[in-house]
């Protein structure tokens, strides 16, 4: 059983006392939808690929899902009835996590998707699913007691704007219950791309790790850095994980385009180099909702029809995400902090950061870059499209170093260290 804690630098995470990158596959519907055989096959696939965590919603996501087989509650005119759902829901969820734990996965469990919390945009879509304060406390206490043996990371909120006082009070109450029931568990929150967690919570005692969502909208490529800058600028230093960069295969722009692996890779690396270097979430459109061929999907007009989960599980972006983990761990890039002054102005969207005596640059396009660094350095280059090291050519220039245009047509990562 892996136990995750915050490292002394407050920018990275420790797994059983060693710095590790938390790489989470997004399977929100794991408790509601896969058959036992499907779940075991999926765990084996993601284990081989290099994932070590799983993003799961404890309660079904009401407004945004594919058809599901299980639910822990029923809804009546009187509201949510936790005695009216599948009687085997909780024991089956325990089995799901037992199988995941046996293969080395840490669950990241969202306790309250926003539909279940008053004052949220989700509660306005599904008002019959909002829990009372008493129901919230009882449910959260039960969920934490049930799942604490798996040493999960608990995510308090799910896809919330974090801008309503009533909702924030309810989430804070839930987080207090988690602190009471599982004082050693890490706590994060999952928010929307437009959310900015208030400093009173972000700098308080009810969060350990900032879990961002740079998301799938028009700013999918710039939000990973913008959000990281916001959270890095708060009073209390915490590890940052981009829990939800754009999902591979997800539709966007009113059905005109879908996010491909290049987009996912760009959003992932932009966030990591900007300072979200403690971990990463990866999502494939069809896996997160466990979609089956021909099934209904409630948000088709927003995201497009998902691919069958078995197809989406094979998208190559999963390997790109695993390569992020591999490079961060092998090159010891934990604790990166953005330093925009390193880059001479250029238009491609490159981002640069520092960690220790190393400078790290992510270049989304294959152009030459000029860095304000000492020319007496060694430079390692990665061709990220192919997941491998590549040759790099550099030229000393006045005030710095020019990294010449690479000879591959894709994005690159450069790691610059002092010579010798």
Short mmCIF file of N, CA and C in Angstrom, two decimals, residues 96-205:
data_model
loop_
_atom_site.label_atom_id
_atom_site.label_comp_id
_atom_site.label_asym_id
_atom_site.label_seq_id
_atom_site.Cartn_x
_atom_site.Cartn_y
_atom_site.Cartn_z
N UNK A 96 -13.32 -2.99 -6.32
CA UNK A 96 -12.65 -2.22 -7.38
C UNK A 96 -11.32 -1.68 -6.87
N UNK A 97 -11.32 -1.13 -5.65
CA UNK A 97 -10.09 -0.56 -5.10
C UNK A 97 -9.12 -1.64 -4.63
N UNK A 98 -9.63 -2.75 -4.18
CA UNK A 98 -8.73 -3.86 -3.82
C UNK A 98 -7.92 -4.31 -5.03
N UNK A 99 -8.59 -4.42 -6.17
CA UNK A 99 -7.89 -4.84 -7.38
C UNK A 99 -6.89 -3.77 -7.84
N UNK A 100 -7.28 -2.51 -7.70
CA UNK A 100 -6.37 -1.43 -8.06
C UNK A 100 -5.15 -1.40 -7.14
N UNK A 101 -5.39 -1.52 -5.86
CA UNK A 101 -4.28 -1.50 -4.89
C UNK A 101 -3.32 -2.66 -5.13
N UNK A 102 -3.84 -3.82 -5.46
CA UNK A 102 -2.99 -4.98 -5.70
C UNK A 102 -2.04 -4.76 -6.88
N UNK A 103 -2.39 -3.82 -7.75
CA UNK A 103 -1.56 -3.53 -8.92
C UNK A 103 -0.79 -2.23 -8.79
N UNK A 104 -0.78 -1.67 -7.58
CA UNK A 104 0.07 -0.51 -7.31
C UNK A 104 -0.55 0.84 -7.55
N UNK A 105 -1.87 0.91 -7.68
CA UNK A 105 -2.54 2.18 -7.95
C UNK A 105 -3.02 2.84 -6.66
N UNK A 106 -2.88 4.16 -6.60
CA UNK A 106 -3.46 4.97 -5.53
C UNK A 106 -4.74 5.61 -6.04
N UNK A 107 -5.86 5.47 -5.33
CA UNK A 107 -7.09 6.13 -5.77
C UNK A 107 -7.10 7.60 -5.36
N UNK A 108 -7.54 8.44 -6.28
CA UNK A 108 -7.85 9.84 -5.98
C UNK A 108 -9.36 9.95 -6.09
N UNK A 109 -10.03 10.05 -4.95
CA UNK A 109 -11.48 9.89 -4.88
C UNK A 109 -12.18 11.23 -4.70
N UNK A 110 -13.00 11.60 -5.69
CA UNK A 110 -13.82 12.81 -5.56
C UNK A 110 -15.05 12.47 -4.73
N UNK A 111 -15.23 13.18 -3.63
CA UNK A 111 -16.33 12.89 -2.72
C UNK A 111 -17.62 13.56 -3.12
N UNK A 112 -17.57 14.81 -3.57
CA UNK A 112 -18.79 15.58 -3.83
C UNK A 112 -18.71 16.25 -5.20
N UNK A 113 -19.13 15.52 -6.25
CA UNK A 113 -19.28 16.21 -7.52
C UNK A 113 -20.30 17.32 -7.32
N UNK A 114 -20.16 18.40 -8.04
CA UNK A 114 -20.90 19.62 -7.69
C UNK A 114 -22.41 19.46 -7.73
N UNK A 115 -22.95 18.45 -8.42
CA UNK A 115 -24.40 18.25 -8.45
C UNK A 115 -25.00 18.04 -7.07
N UNK A 116 -24.21 17.54 -6.13
CA UNK A 116 -24.71 17.17 -4.82
C UNK A 116 -24.57 18.28 -3.78
N UNK A 117 -24.13 19.46 -4.22
CA UNK A 117 -23.80 20.55 -3.30
C UNK A 117 -24.63 21.78 -3.64
N UNK A 118 -25.29 22.41 -2.66
CA UNK A 118 -26.10 23.60 -2.94
C UNK A 118 -25.23 24.76 -3.41
N UNK A 119 -25.82 25.62 -4.25
CA UNK A 119 -25.13 26.81 -4.70
C UNK A 119 -24.22 26.64 -5.89
N UNK A 120 -24.17 25.44 -6.46
CA UNK A 120 -23.27 25.16 -7.58
C UNK A 120 -24.03 25.19 -8.91
N UNK A 121 -23.28 25.30 -10.00
CA UNK A 121 -23.93 25.25 -11.31
C UNK A 121 -24.54 23.87 -11.56
N UNK A 122 -23.92 22.83 -11.03
CA UNK A 122 -24.47 21.49 -11.19
C UNK A 122 -25.76 21.29 -10.44
N UNK A 123 -25.87 21.92 -9.27
CA UNK A 123 -27.10 21.77 -8.49
C UNK A 123 -28.28 22.41 -9.20
N UNK A 124 -28.03 23.41 -10.02
CA UNK A 124 -29.12 24.03 -10.78
C UNK A 124 -29.58 23.13 -11.92
N UNK A 125 -28.69 22.28 -12.41
CA UNK A 125 -29.07 21.32 -13.45
C UNK A 125 -29.85 20.15 -12.86
N UNK A 126 -29.47 19.71 -11.68
CA UNK A 126 -30.09 18.52 -11.05
C UNK A 126 -30.43 18.83 -9.59
N UNK A 127 -31.38 19.72 -9.36
CA UNK A 127 -31.69 20.14 -7.98
C UNK A 127 -32.18 19.01 -7.09
N UNK A 128 -32.72 17.94 -7.67
CA UNK A 128 -33.21 16.83 -6.86
C UNK A 128 -32.08 15.98 -6.28
N UNK A 129 -30.84 16.24 -6.68
CA UNK A 129 -29.71 15.46 -6.18
C UNK A 129 -28.92 16.17 -5.07
N UNK A 130 -29.33 17.37 -4.71
CA UNK A 130 -28.58 18.11 -3.70
C UNK A 130 -28.78 17.48 -2.32
N UNK A 131 -27.68 17.24 -1.64
CA UNK A 131 -27.73 16.62 -0.31
C UNK A 131 -27.94 17.68 0.77
N UNK A 132 -28.66 17.30 1.81
CA UNK A 132 -28.76 18.17 2.97
C UNK A 132 -27.42 18.18 3.71
N UNK A 133 -27.28 19.10 4.64
CA UNK A 133 -26.05 19.14 5.43
C UNK A 133 -25.85 17.84 6.20
N UNK A 134 -26.93 17.34 6.79
CA UNK A 134 -26.83 16.09 7.55
C UNK A 134 -26.47 14.92 6.64
N UNK A 135 -27.09 14.85 5.46
CA UNK A 135 -26.75 13.79 4.51
C UNK A 135 -25.29 13.89 4.08
N UNK A 136 -24.83 15.11 3.86
CA UNK A 136 -23.45 15.30 3.43
C UNK A 136 -22.48 14.75 4.46
N UNK A 137 -22.69 15.11 5.72
CA UNK A 137 -21.78 14.65 6.77
C UNK A 137 -21.83 13.14 6.90
N UNK A 138 -23.03 12.58 6.92
CA UNK A 138 -23.16 11.12 7.06
C UNK A 138 -22.52 10.39 5.89
N UNK A 139 -22.77 10.88 4.67
CA UNK A 139 -22.21 10.23 3.50
C UNK A 139 -20.69 10.33 3.47
N UNK A 140 -20.15 11.52 3.70
CA UNK A 140 -18.70 11.69 3.65
C UNK A 140 -18.03 10.85 4.72
N UNK A 141 -18.62 10.81 5.90
CA UNK A 141 -18.04 9.99 6.98
C UNK A 141 -18.02 8.52 6.57
N UNK A 142 -19.11 8.06 5.98
CA UNK A 142 -19.19 6.66 5.55
C UNK A 142 -18.17 6.38 4.44
N UNK A 143 -18.07 7.28 3.47
CA UNK A 143 -17.15 7.07 2.36
C UNK A 143 -15.70 7.04 2.85
N UNK A 144 -15.34 7.96 3.73
CA UNK A 144 -13.96 8.01 4.22
C UNK A 144 -13.64 6.76 5.03
N UNK A 145 -14.55 6.34 5.90
CA UNK A 145 -14.30 5.12 6.68
C UNK A 145 -14.20 3.90 5.78
N UNK A 146 -14.98 3.88 4.71
CA UNK A 146 -14.96 2.72 3.81
C UNK A 146 -13.66 2.66 3.01
N UNK A 147 -13.18 3.81 2.55
CA UNK A 147 -12.05 3.82 1.62
C UNK A 147 -10.71 4.18 2.24
N UNK A 148 -10.69 4.64 3.47
CA UNK A 148 -9.42 5.02 4.11
C UNK A 148 -8.39 3.90 4.11
N UNK A 149 -8.77 2.62 4.24
CA UNK A 149 -7.76 1.56 4.21
C UNK A 149 -6.94 1.50 2.92
N UNK A 150 -7.40 2.17 1.85
CA UNK A 150 -6.68 2.15 0.58
C UNK A 150 -5.73 3.35 0.43
N UNK A 151 -5.54 4.12 1.49
CA UNK A 151 -4.66 5.29 1.49
C UNK A 151 -4.91 6.20 0.30
N UNK A 152 -6.17 6.60 0.08
CA UNK A 152 -6.46 7.44 -1.08
C UNK A 152 -6.06 8.88 -0.84
N UNK A 153 -5.99 9.63 -1.93
CA UNK A 153 -6.06 11.09 -1.88
C UNK A 153 -7.53 11.44 -2.02
N UNK A 154 -8.06 12.26 -1.11
CA UNK A 154 -9.46 12.64 -1.18
C UNK A 154 -9.59 14.00 -1.85
N UNK A 155 -10.37 14.06 -2.94
CA UNK A 155 -10.71 15.31 -3.60
C UNK A 155 -12.09 15.73 -3.10
N UNK A 156 -12.18 16.89 -2.52
CA UNK A 156 -13.42 17.29 -1.87
C UNK A 156 -14.48 17.66 -2.90
N UNK A 157 -14.14 18.54 -3.84
CA UNK A 157 -15.11 19.04 -4.81
C UNK A 157 -14.91 18.36 -6.16
N UNK A 158 -15.94 18.44 -6.99
CA UNK A 158 -15.85 17.92 -8.34
C UNK A 158 -16.35 18.94 -9.34
N UNK A 159 -15.44 19.50 -10.14
CA UNK A 159 -15.79 20.39 -11.25
C UNK A 159 -16.58 21.60 -10.78
N UNK A 160 -16.10 22.27 -9.74
CA UNK A 160 -16.84 23.40 -9.18
C UNK A 160 -16.14 24.72 -9.45
N UNK A 161 -16.94 25.79 -9.53
CA UNK A 161 -16.40 27.13 -9.78
C UNK A 161 -15.78 27.76 -8.53
N UNK A 162 -16.09 27.23 -7.36
CA UNK A 162 -15.53 27.70 -6.09
C UNK A 162 -15.77 29.20 -5.88
N UNK A 163 -16.97 29.66 -6.26
CA UNK A 163 -17.29 31.08 -6.13
C UNK A 163 -18.59 31.36 -5.39
N UNK A 164 -19.16 30.34 -4.77
CA UNK A 164 -20.41 30.50 -4.04
C UNK A 164 -20.19 30.19 -2.56
N UNK A 165 -20.56 31.10 -1.69
CA UNK A 165 -20.28 30.94 -0.27
C UNK A 165 -20.97 29.70 0.32
N UNK A 166 -22.21 29.44 -0.11
CA UNK A 166 -22.92 28.27 0.42
C UNK A 166 -22.20 26.99 0.03
N UNK A 167 -21.78 26.91 -1.23
CA UNK A 167 -21.06 25.72 -1.68
C UNK A 167 -19.72 25.59 -0.96
N UNK A 168 -19.00 26.68 -0.82
CA UNK A 168 -17.70 26.62 -0.16
C UNK A 168 -17.84 26.19 1.30
N UNK A 169 -18.89 26.63 1.95
CA UNK A 169 -19.13 26.19 3.33
C UNK A 169 -19.40 24.69 3.38
N UNK A 170 -20.16 24.19 2.42
CA UNK A 170 -20.48 22.76 2.41
C UNK A 170 -19.23 21.93 2.11
N UNK A 171 -18.44 22.36 1.12
CA UNK A 171 -17.19 21.65 0.83
C UNK A 171 -16.24 21.68 2.03
N UNK A 172 -16.16 22.82 2.68
CA UNK A 172 -15.27 22.94 3.84
C UNK A 172 -15.73 22.02 4.97
N UNK A 173 -17.03 21.91 5.14
CA UNK A 173 -17.55 20.97 6.13
C UNK A 173 -17.13 19.55 5.78
N UNK A 174 -17.25 19.18 4.52
CA UNK A 174 -16.84 17.84 4.10
C UNK A 174 -15.36 17.62 4.33
N UNK A 175 -14.55 18.63 4.01
CA UNK A 175 -13.10 18.50 4.22
C UNK A 175 -12.77 18.35 5.70
N UNK A 176 -13.54 19.02 6.56
CA UNK A 176 -13.33 18.87 8.00
C UNK A 176 -13.62 17.46 8.46
N UNK A 177 -14.64 16.84 7.87
CA UNK A 177 -14.96 15.45 8.20
C UNK A 177 -13.81 14.53 7.77
N UNK A 178 -13.25 14.78 6.59
CA UNK A 178 -12.11 13.99 6.14
C UNK A 178 -10.94 14.14 7.10
N UNK A 179 -10.64 15.36 7.51
CA UNK A 179 -9.55 15.59 8.46
C UNK A 179 -9.79 14.83 9.77
N UNK A 180 -11.03 14.80 10.19
CA UNK A 180 -11.36 14.12 11.44
C UNK A 180 -11.23 12.60 11.30
N UNK A 181 -11.72 12.07 10.19
CA UNK A 181 -11.76 10.62 10.03
C UNK A 181 -10.44 10.04 9.52
N UNK A 182 -9.71 10.80 8.73
CA UNK A 182 -8.46 10.30 8.13
C UNK A 182 -7.41 11.41 8.18
N UNK A 183 -6.90 11.71 9.36
CA UNK A 183 -6.02 12.87 9.52
C UNK A 183 -4.75 12.82 8.70
N UNK A 184 -4.31 11.64 8.29
CA UNK A 184 -3.07 11.53 7.52
C UNK A 184 -3.29 11.56 6.01
N UNK A 185 -4.55 11.54 5.57
CA UNK A 185 -4.85 11.50 4.14
C UNK A 185 -4.60 12.87 3.50
N UNK A 186 -4.08 12.86 2.28
CA UNK A 186 -3.93 14.10 1.53
C UNK A 186 -5.29 14.55 1.00
N UNK A 187 -5.50 15.86 1.03
CA UNK A 187 -6.74 16.46 0.53
C UNK A 187 -6.42 17.38 -0.63
N UNK A 188 -7.19 17.26 -1.71
CA UNK A 188 -7.15 18.20 -2.81
C UNK A 188 -8.58 18.58 -3.16
N UNK A 189 -8.75 19.52 -4.07
CA UNK A 189 -10.06 19.91 -4.58
C UNK A 189 -9.98 19.88 -6.10
N UNK A 190 -11.09 19.57 -6.76
CA UNK A 190 -11.14 19.54 -8.22
C UNK A 190 -12.09 20.64 -8.67
N UNK A 191 -11.59 21.57 -9.48
CA UNK A 191 -12.39 22.74 -9.84
C UNK A 191 -12.51 22.89 -11.35
N UNK A 192 -13.17 23.96 -11.78
CA UNK A 192 -13.34 24.25 -13.20
C UNK A 192 -12.17 25.09 -13.70
N UNK A 193 -12.01 25.20 -15.03
CA UNK A 193 -10.93 26.04 -15.55
C UNK A 193 -11.06 27.52 -15.19
N UNK A 194 -12.27 27.98 -14.91
CA UNK A 194 -12.47 29.39 -14.57
C UNK A 194 -12.36 29.64 -13.07
N UNK A 195 -12.24 28.61 -12.28
CA UNK A 195 -12.21 28.77 -10.82
C UNK A 195 -10.86 29.30 -10.35
N UNK A 196 -10.93 30.09 -9.30
CA UNK A 196 -9.73 30.51 -8.58
C UNK A 196 -10.04 30.33 -7.09
N UNK A 197 -9.50 29.30 -6.49
CA UNK A 197 -9.80 29.02 -5.10
C UNK A 197 -9.49 30.23 -4.22
N UNK A 198 -10.44 30.66 -3.38
CA UNK A 198 -10.17 31.80 -2.50
C UNK A 198 -8.97 31.51 -1.59
N UNK A 199 -8.19 32.55 -1.34
CA UNK A 199 -6.99 32.39 -0.52
C UNK A 199 -7.31 31.88 0.87
N UNK A 200 -8.49 32.20 1.38
CA UNK A 200 -8.86 31.75 2.72
C UNK A 200 -8.89 30.23 2.82
N UNK A 201 -9.23 29.56 1.71
CA UNK A 201 -9.22 28.10 1.67
C UNK A 201 -7.86 27.59 1.19
N UNK A 202 -7.35 28.21 0.12
CA UNK A 202 -6.08 27.74 -0.46
C UNK A 202 -4.93 27.81 0.53
N UNK A 203 -4.95 28.79 1.42
CA UNK A 203 -3.88 28.94 2.40
C UNK A 203 -4.26 28.35 3.76
N UNK A 204 -5.41 27.68 3.83
CA UNK A 204 -5.90 27.15 5.08
C UNK A 204 -5.53 25.69 5.30
N UNK A 205 -6.18 25.09 6.28
CA UNK A 205 -5.82 23.75 6.74
C UNK A 205 -6.61 22.64 6.05
#
